[in-house]
Coordinates of C-alpha atoms and ligand atoms in Angstrom, one line a residue:
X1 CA 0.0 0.0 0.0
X2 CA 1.8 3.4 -0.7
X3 CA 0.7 6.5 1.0
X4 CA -3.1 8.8 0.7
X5 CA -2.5 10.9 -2.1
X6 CA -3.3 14.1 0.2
X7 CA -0.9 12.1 2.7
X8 CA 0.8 15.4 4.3
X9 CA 4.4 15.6 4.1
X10 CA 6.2 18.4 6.0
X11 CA 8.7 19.2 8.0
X12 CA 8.9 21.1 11.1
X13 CA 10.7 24.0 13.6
X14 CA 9.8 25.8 16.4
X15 CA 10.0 29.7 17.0
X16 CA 12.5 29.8 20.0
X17 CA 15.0 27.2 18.2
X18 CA 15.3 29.2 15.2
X19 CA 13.8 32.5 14.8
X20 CA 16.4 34.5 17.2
X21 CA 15.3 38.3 17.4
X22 CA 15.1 37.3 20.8
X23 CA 14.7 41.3 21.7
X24 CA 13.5 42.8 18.6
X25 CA 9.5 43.9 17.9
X26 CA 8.8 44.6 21.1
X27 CA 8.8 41.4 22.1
X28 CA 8.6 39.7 25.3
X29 CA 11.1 37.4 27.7
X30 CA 10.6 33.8 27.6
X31 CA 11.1 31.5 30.1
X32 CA 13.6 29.8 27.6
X33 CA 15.4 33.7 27.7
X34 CA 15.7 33.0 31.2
X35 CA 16.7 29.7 31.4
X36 CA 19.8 30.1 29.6
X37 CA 20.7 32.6 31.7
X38 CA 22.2 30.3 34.2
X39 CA 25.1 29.0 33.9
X40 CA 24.8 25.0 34.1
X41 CA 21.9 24.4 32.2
X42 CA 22.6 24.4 28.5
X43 CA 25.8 23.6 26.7
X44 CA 28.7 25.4 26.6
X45 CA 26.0 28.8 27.5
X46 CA 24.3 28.5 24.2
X47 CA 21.1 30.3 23.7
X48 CA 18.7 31.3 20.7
X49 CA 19.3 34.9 20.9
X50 CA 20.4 34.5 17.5
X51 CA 19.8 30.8 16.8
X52 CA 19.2 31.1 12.9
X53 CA 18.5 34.2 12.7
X54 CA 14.8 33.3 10.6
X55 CA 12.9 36.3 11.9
X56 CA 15.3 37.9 9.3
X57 CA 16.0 35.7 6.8
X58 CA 12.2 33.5 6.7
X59 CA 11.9 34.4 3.2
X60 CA 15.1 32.6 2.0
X61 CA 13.9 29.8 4.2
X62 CA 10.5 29.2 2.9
X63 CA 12.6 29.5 -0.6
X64 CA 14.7 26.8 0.7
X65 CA 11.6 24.8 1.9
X66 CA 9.8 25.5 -2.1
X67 CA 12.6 23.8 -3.4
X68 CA 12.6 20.7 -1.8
X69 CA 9.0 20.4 -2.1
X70 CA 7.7 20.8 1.5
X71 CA 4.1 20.7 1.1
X72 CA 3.4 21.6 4.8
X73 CA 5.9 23.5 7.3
X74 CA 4.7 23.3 10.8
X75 CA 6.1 26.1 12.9
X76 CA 5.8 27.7 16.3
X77 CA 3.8 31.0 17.1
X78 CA 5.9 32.9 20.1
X79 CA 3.5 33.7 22.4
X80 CA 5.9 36.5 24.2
X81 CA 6.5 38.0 20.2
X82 CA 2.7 38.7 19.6
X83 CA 2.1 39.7 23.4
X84 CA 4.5 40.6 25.5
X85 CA 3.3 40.5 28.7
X86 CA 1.2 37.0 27.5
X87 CA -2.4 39.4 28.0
X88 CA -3.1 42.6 27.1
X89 CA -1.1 44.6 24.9
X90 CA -0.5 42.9 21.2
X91 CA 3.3 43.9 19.9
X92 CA 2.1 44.7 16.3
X93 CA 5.7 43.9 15.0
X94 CA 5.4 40.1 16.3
X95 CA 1.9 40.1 14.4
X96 CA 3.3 41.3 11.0
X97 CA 6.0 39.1 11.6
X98 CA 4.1 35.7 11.7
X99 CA 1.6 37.2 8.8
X100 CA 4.5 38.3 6.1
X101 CA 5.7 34.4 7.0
X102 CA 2.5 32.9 6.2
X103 CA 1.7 35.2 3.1
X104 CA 5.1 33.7 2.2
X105 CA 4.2 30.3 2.5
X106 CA 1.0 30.6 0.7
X107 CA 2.8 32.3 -2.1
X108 CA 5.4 29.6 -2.7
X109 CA 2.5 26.5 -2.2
X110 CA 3.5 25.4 1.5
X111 CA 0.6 24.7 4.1
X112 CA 1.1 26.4 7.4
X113 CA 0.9 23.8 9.6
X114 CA 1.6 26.3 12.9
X115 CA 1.8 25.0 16.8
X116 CA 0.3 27.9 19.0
X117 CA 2.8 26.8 22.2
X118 CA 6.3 24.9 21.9
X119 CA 8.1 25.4 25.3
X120 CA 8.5 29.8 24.8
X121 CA 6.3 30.5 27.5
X122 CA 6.2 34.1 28.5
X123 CA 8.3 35.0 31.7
X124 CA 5.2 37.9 32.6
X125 CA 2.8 34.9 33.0
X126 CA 5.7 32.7 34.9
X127 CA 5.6 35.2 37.4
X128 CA 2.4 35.1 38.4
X129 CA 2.6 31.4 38.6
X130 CA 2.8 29.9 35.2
X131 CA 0.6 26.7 34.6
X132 CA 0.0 26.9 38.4
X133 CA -2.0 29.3 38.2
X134 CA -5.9 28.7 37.5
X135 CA -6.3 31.7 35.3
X136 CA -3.5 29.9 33.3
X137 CA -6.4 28.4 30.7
X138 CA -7.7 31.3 29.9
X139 CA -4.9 33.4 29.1
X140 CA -4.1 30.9 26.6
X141 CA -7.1 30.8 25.4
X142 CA -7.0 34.9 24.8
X143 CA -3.7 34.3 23.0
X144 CA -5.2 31.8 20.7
X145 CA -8.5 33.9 20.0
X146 CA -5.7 36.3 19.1
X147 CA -4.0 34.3 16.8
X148 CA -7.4 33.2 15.1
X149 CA -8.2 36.7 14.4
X150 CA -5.2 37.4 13.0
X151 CA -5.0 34.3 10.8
X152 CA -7.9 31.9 10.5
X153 CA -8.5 33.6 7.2
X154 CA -5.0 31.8 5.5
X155 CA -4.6 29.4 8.3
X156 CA -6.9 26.2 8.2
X157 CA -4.4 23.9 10.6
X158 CA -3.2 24.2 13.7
X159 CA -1.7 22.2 16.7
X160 CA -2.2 23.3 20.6
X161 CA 0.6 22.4 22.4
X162 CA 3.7 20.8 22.1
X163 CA 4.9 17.8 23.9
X164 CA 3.0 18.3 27.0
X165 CA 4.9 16.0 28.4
X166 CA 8.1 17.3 27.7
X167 CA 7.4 20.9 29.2
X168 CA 6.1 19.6 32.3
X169 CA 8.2 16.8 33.0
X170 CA 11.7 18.3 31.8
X171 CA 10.8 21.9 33.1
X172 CA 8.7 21.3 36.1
X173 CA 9.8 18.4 37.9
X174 CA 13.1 17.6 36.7
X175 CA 14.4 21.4 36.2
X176 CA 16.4 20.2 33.2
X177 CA 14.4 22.6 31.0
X178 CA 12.7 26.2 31.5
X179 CA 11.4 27.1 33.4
X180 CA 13.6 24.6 35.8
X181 CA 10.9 24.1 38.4
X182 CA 11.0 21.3 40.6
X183 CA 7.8 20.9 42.0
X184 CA 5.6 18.3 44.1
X185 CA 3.7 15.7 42.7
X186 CA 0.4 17.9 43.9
X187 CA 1.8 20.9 42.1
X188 CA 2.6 18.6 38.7
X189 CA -1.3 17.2 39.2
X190 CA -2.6 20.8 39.2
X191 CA -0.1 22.4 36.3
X192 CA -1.3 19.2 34.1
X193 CA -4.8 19.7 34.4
X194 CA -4.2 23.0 33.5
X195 CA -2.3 22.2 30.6
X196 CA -5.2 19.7 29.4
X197 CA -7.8 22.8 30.2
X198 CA -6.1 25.2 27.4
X199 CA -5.5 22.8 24.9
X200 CA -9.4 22.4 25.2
X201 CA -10.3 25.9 25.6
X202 CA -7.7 26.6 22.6
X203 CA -9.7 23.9 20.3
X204 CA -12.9 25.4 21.2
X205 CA -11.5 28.9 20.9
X206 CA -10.6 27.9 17.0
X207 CA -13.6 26.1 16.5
X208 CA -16.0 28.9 17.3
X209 CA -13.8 31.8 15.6
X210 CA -11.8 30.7 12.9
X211 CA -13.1 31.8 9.0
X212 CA -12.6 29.0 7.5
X213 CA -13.0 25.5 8.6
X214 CA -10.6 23.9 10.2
X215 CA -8.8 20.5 11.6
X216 CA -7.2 20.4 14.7
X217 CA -4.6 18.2 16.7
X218 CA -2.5 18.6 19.7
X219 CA 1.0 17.1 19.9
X220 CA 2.2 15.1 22.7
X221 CA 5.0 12.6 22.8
X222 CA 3.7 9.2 23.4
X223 CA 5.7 6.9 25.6
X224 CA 5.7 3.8 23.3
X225 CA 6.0 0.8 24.2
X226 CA 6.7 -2.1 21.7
X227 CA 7.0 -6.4 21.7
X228 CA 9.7 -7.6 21.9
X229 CA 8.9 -10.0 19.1
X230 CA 5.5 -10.7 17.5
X231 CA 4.3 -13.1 19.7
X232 CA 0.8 -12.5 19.8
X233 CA 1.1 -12.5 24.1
X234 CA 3.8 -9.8 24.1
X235 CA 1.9 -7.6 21.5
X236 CA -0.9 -7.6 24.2
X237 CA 1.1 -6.9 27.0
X238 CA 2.7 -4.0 25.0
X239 CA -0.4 -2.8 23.9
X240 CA -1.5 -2.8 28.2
X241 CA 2.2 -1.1 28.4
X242 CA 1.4 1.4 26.6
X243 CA -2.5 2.5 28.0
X244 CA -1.2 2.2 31.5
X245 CA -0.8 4.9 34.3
X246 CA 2.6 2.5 35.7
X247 CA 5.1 2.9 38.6
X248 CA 7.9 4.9 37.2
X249 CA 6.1 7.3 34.4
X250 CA 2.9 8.2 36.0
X251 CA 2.1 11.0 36.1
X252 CA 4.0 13.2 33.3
X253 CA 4.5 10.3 30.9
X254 CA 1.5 8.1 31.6
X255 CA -0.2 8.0 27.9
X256 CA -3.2 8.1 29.2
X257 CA -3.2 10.7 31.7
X258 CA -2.8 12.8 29.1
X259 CA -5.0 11.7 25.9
X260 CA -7.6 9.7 27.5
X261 CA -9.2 13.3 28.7
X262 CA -8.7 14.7 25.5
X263 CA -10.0 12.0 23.4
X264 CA -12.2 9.9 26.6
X265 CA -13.5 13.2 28.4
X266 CA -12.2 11.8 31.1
X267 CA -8.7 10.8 33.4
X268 CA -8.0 7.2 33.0
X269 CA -9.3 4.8 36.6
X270 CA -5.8 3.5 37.7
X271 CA -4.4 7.2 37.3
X272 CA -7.2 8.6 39.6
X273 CA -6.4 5.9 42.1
X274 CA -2.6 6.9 41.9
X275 CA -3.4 10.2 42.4
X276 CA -5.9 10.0 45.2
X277 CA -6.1 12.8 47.2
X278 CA -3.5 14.8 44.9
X279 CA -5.8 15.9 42.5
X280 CA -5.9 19.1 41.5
X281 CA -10.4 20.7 42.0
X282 CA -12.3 19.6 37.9
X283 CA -14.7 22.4 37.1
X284 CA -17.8 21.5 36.3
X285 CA -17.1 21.6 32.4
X286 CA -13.3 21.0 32.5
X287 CA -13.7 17.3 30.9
X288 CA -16.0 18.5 28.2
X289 CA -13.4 21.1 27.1
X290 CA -10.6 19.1 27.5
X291 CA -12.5 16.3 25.3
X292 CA -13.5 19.1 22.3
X293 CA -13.4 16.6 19.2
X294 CA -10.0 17.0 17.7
X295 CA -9.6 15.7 13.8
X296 CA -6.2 13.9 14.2
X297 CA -4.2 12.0 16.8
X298 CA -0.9 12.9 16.3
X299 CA 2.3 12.6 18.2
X300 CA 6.3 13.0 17.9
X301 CA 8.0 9.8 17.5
X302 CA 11.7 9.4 18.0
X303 CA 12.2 6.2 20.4
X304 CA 10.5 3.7 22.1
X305 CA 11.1 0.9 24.5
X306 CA 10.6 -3.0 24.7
X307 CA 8.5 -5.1 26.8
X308 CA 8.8 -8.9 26.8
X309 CA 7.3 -11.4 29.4
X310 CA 10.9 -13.6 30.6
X311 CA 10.3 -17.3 30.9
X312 CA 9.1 -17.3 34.6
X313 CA 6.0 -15.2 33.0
X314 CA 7.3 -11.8 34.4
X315 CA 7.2 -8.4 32.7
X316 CA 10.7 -7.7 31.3
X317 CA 11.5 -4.0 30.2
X318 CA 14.6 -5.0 27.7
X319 CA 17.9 -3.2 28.9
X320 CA 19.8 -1.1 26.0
X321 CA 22.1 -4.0 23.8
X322 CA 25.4 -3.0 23.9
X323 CA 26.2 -1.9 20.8
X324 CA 22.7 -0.9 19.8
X325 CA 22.9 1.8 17.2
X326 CA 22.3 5.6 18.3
X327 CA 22.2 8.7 17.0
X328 CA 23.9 11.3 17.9
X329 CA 22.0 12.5 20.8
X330 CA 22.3 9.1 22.0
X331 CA 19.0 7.9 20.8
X332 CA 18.4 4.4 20.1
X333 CA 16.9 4.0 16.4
X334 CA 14.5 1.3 16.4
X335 CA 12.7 1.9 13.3
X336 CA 9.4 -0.3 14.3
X337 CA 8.5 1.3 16.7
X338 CA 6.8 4.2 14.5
X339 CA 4.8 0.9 13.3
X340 CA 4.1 -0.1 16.8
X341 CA 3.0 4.1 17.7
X342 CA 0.5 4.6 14.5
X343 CA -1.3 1.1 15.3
X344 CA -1.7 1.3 19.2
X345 CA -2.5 5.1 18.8
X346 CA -5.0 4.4 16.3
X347 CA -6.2 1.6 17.6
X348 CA -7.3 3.3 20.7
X349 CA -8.2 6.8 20.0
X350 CA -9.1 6.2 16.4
X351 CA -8.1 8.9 14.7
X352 CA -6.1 9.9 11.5
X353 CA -2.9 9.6 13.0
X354 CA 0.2 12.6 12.6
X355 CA 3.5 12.1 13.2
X356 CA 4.3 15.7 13.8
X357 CA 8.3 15.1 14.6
X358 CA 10.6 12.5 13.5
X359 CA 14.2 12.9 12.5
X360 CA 17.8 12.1 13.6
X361 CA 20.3 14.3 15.1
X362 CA 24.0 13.9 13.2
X363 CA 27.2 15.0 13.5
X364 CA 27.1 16.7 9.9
X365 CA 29.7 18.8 9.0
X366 CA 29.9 20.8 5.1
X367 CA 31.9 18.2 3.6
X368 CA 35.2 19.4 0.9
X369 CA 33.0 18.9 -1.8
X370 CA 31.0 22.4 -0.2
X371 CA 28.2 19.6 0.2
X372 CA 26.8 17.7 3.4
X373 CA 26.7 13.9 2.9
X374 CA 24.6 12.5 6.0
X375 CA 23.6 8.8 4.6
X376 CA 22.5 7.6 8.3
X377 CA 19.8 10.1 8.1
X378 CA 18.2 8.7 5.0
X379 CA 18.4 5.6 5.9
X380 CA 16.8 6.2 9.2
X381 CA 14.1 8.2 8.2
X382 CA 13.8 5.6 5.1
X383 CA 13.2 3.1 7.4
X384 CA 10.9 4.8 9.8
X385 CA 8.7 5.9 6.9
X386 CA 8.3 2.5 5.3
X387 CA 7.7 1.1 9.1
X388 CA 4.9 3.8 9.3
X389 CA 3.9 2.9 6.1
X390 CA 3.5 -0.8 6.8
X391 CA 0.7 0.3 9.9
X392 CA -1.6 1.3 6.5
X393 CA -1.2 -2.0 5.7
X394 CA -3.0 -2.4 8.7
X395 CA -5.9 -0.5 7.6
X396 CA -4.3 2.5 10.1
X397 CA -5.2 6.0 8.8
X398 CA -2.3 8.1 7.9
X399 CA -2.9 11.4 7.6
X400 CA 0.5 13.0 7.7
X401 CA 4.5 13.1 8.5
X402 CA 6.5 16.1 9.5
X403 CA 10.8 15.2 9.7
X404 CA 12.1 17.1 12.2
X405 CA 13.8 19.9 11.3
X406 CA 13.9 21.7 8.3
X407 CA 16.9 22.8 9.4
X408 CA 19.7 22.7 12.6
X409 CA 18.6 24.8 15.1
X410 CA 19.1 25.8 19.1
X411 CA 18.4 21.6 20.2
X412 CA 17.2 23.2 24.1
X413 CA 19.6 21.9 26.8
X414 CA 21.8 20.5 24.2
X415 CA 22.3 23.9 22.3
X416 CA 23.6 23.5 18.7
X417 CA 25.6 20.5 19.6
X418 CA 22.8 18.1 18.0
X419 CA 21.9 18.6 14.3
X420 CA 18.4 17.7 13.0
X421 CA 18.6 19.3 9.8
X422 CA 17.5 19.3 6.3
X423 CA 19.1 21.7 5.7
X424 CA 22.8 22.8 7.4
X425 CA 23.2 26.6 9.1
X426 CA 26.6 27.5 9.7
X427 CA 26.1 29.7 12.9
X428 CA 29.0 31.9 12.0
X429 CA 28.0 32.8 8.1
X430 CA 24.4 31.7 9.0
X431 CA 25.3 30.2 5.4
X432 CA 22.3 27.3 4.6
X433 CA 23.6 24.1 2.8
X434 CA 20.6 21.5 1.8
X435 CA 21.8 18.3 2.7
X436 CA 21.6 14.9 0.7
X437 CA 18.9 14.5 3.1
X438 CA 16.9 17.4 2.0
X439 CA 17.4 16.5 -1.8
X440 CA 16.4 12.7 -0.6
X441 CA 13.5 13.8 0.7
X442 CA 12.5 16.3 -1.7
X443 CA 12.2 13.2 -4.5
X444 CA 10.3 10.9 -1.5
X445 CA 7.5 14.0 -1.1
X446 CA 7.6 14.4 -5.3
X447 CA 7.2 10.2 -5.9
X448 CA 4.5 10.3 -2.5
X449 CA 6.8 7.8 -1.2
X450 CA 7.0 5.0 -4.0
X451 CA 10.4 4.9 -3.7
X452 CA 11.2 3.8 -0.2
Ligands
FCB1 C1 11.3 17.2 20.5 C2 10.9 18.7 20.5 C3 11.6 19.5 19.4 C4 13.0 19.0 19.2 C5 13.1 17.5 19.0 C6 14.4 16.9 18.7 O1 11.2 16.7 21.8 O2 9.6 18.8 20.3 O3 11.6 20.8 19.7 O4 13.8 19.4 20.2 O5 12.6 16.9 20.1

């Protein structure tokens, strides 16, 4: 089976990693601003004041992006850029700034595919208590009638949030990312319900005001959780794996803890039990705003782990092989798991299923030739692809695929160490080189990929 013909194939960024300007337009501080502030917390003192400088240079970009065919790009709106203070006053230049970059888009054929919150959250509304704070829902839901106004007449997609779990876990319980919070497990209960409360008012916010119609998804990162082997008794207890609110990742990476109120309506049983008397106070109508009908299920997929019952009949999380392969970053590549993600999320939630991220990170350098040879990433996003592919096969509906990124950019805690790239920036020159890569993937998006 080969892909949908109006499969979507993109690729992705996100405003803090590559748009710099950091202080330009009026524009607010960011928790990220602040965060790399401190000495510690992100390699060698990197930050994105500059990253790749695409607040200036967007236009060569979406060029760039033309060329190799990208049919969708999914960026990041900064929420500090088109409101400084996250309410009230609207910083006109951060408005005209995401609206000359969508014209642009339009112009050269590309789909703005745009995520209304990946990580940049503005410092105004940290202050008065971030995601802690109960009001937190409804300021985001001002910035995304905002954004609506400004754009539901060109835009028709958008995503919420970005990796929920990421945010909260990395930056509010493990203070590895901004805003570097380490709080209680109470604290984490409340700032995730309140998380799951804007996504919801956000999707009702663009269902009641956008001009045109419109599709809708939010993006977490699913913990997932594959066989093994195929043994029909290890699929299942994957499959239980994956749906289950367990010992070590409940509650920021419990899977259901955070879809099963947006797609259920409603927190899964053996997460309310774990919580008990942690929970954060539901409103009356929280779990029917959470639970507004989304139109895909989509997720980022870069790892997953293996579950295997041993021969005494005991659940066996598989240690790391030595001499498994990794990329860069240190991430295992175990292309069958994207399989394993599309069926189990599909089968579940039922719902056309994104992958909104998926790529590699490389140590790519700009070769003698003046080109940049980077063969590992094509054959790992070769392989992923024709593993996602194979879950059609399984009558799973796929709506879409976005690599991760269209070019290197500020990789958070790990600066610019990690390259994700299409396309190579030399942070000195800010000089872009397309990658084999990019030109492999440009002839995958033009042959809807026949020729995987
Ligand atoms: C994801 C993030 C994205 C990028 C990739 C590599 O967790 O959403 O911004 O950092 O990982």
């Amino acid at each position: 089976m080969s892909f949908s013909k109006d499969f979507i194939w993109g690729s992705a960024a996100a405003s803090y990693q590559i748009e710099g300007a950091w202080n330009e337009g009026g524009k607010g501080l960011s928790v990220w601003d602040l965060f790399c502030e401190k000495e510690g917390n992100v390699y060698r003192g990197h930050d994105g004041k500059i990253a790749c400088d695409h607040y200036h240079r967007f236009k060569d970009d979406v060029q760039i992006m033309k060329e190799l065919g990208i049919k969708s790009y999914r960026f990041s709106f900064s929420w500090p850029r088109v409101l400084p203070q996250g309410t009230g006053r609207v910083a006109t230049a951060g408005i005209d700034f995401y609206s000359a970059l969508v014209d642009e888009l339009l112009e050269a054929g590309i789909t703005p595919f745009p995520t209304l919150f990946h990580w940049d959250y503005p410092y105004e509304l940290f202050c008065k208590g971030g995601w802690l704070n109960n009001d937190s829902s409804d300021w985001f839901s001002e910035y995304t009638a905002l954004l609506v106004d400004k754009f539901s007449d060109r835009i028709e997609h958008w995503f919420t949030l970005n990796e929920p779990q990421v945010f909260v876990t990395l930056g509010h319980i493990n203070a590895t990312h901004a805003p570097g919070l380490e709080l209680r497990k109470r604290e984490v209960l409340r700032v995730i319900h309140n998380v799951l409360l804007s996504h919801g008012k956000a999707a009702k916010t663009i269902r009641q005001n956008s001009k045109r119609d419109t599709k809708i998804g939010m993006v977490p990162v699913c913990r997932i959780i594959v066989p093994a082997d195929d043994s029909e008794h290890n699929i299942g207890l994957a499959r239980k794996e994956m749906f289950t609110c367990g010992d070590l990742d409940f509650p920021g990476w419990s899977n259901t803890w955070w879809l099963d109120p947006v797609f259920f309506g409603k927190y899964p049983e053996d997460g309310l039990e774990r919580a008990g008397d942690l929970m954060p106070q539901i409103g009356p109508d929280d779990m029917e705003i959470i639970s507004t009908p989304l139109d895909y299920c989509a997720t980022n997929h870069y790892h997953c782990v293996k579950v295997r019952r041993d021969q005494h009949g005991n659940k066996e999380y598989l240690k790391p092989q030595i001499g498994e392969p990794l990329t860069a970053i240190s991430w295992p590549v175990y292309p069958q798991g994207m399989y394993w993600a599309a069926k189990f999320l599909y089968e579940r939630y039922k719902k056309p299923i994104i992958i909104a991220e998926n790529g590699m990170s490389n140590r790519d350098w700009v070769h003698g030739d003046g080109k940049v040879h980077d063969p590992q990433r094509i054959d790992y996003v070769r392989q992923f692809l024709k593993e996602y592919r194979r879950a059609a096969d399984d009558g799973v509906d796929l709506a879409g695929y976005f690599y991760w990124s269209i070019m290197d950019n500020f990789e958070w805690a790990e600066g610019y160490k990690e390259r994700f790239g299409l396309v190579h920036v030399d942070y000195q020159t800010q000089k872009r080189t397309v990658k084999d890569s990019g030109l492999w993937y440009r002839d995958v998006i033009a042959q809807n990929g026949e020729n995987l």
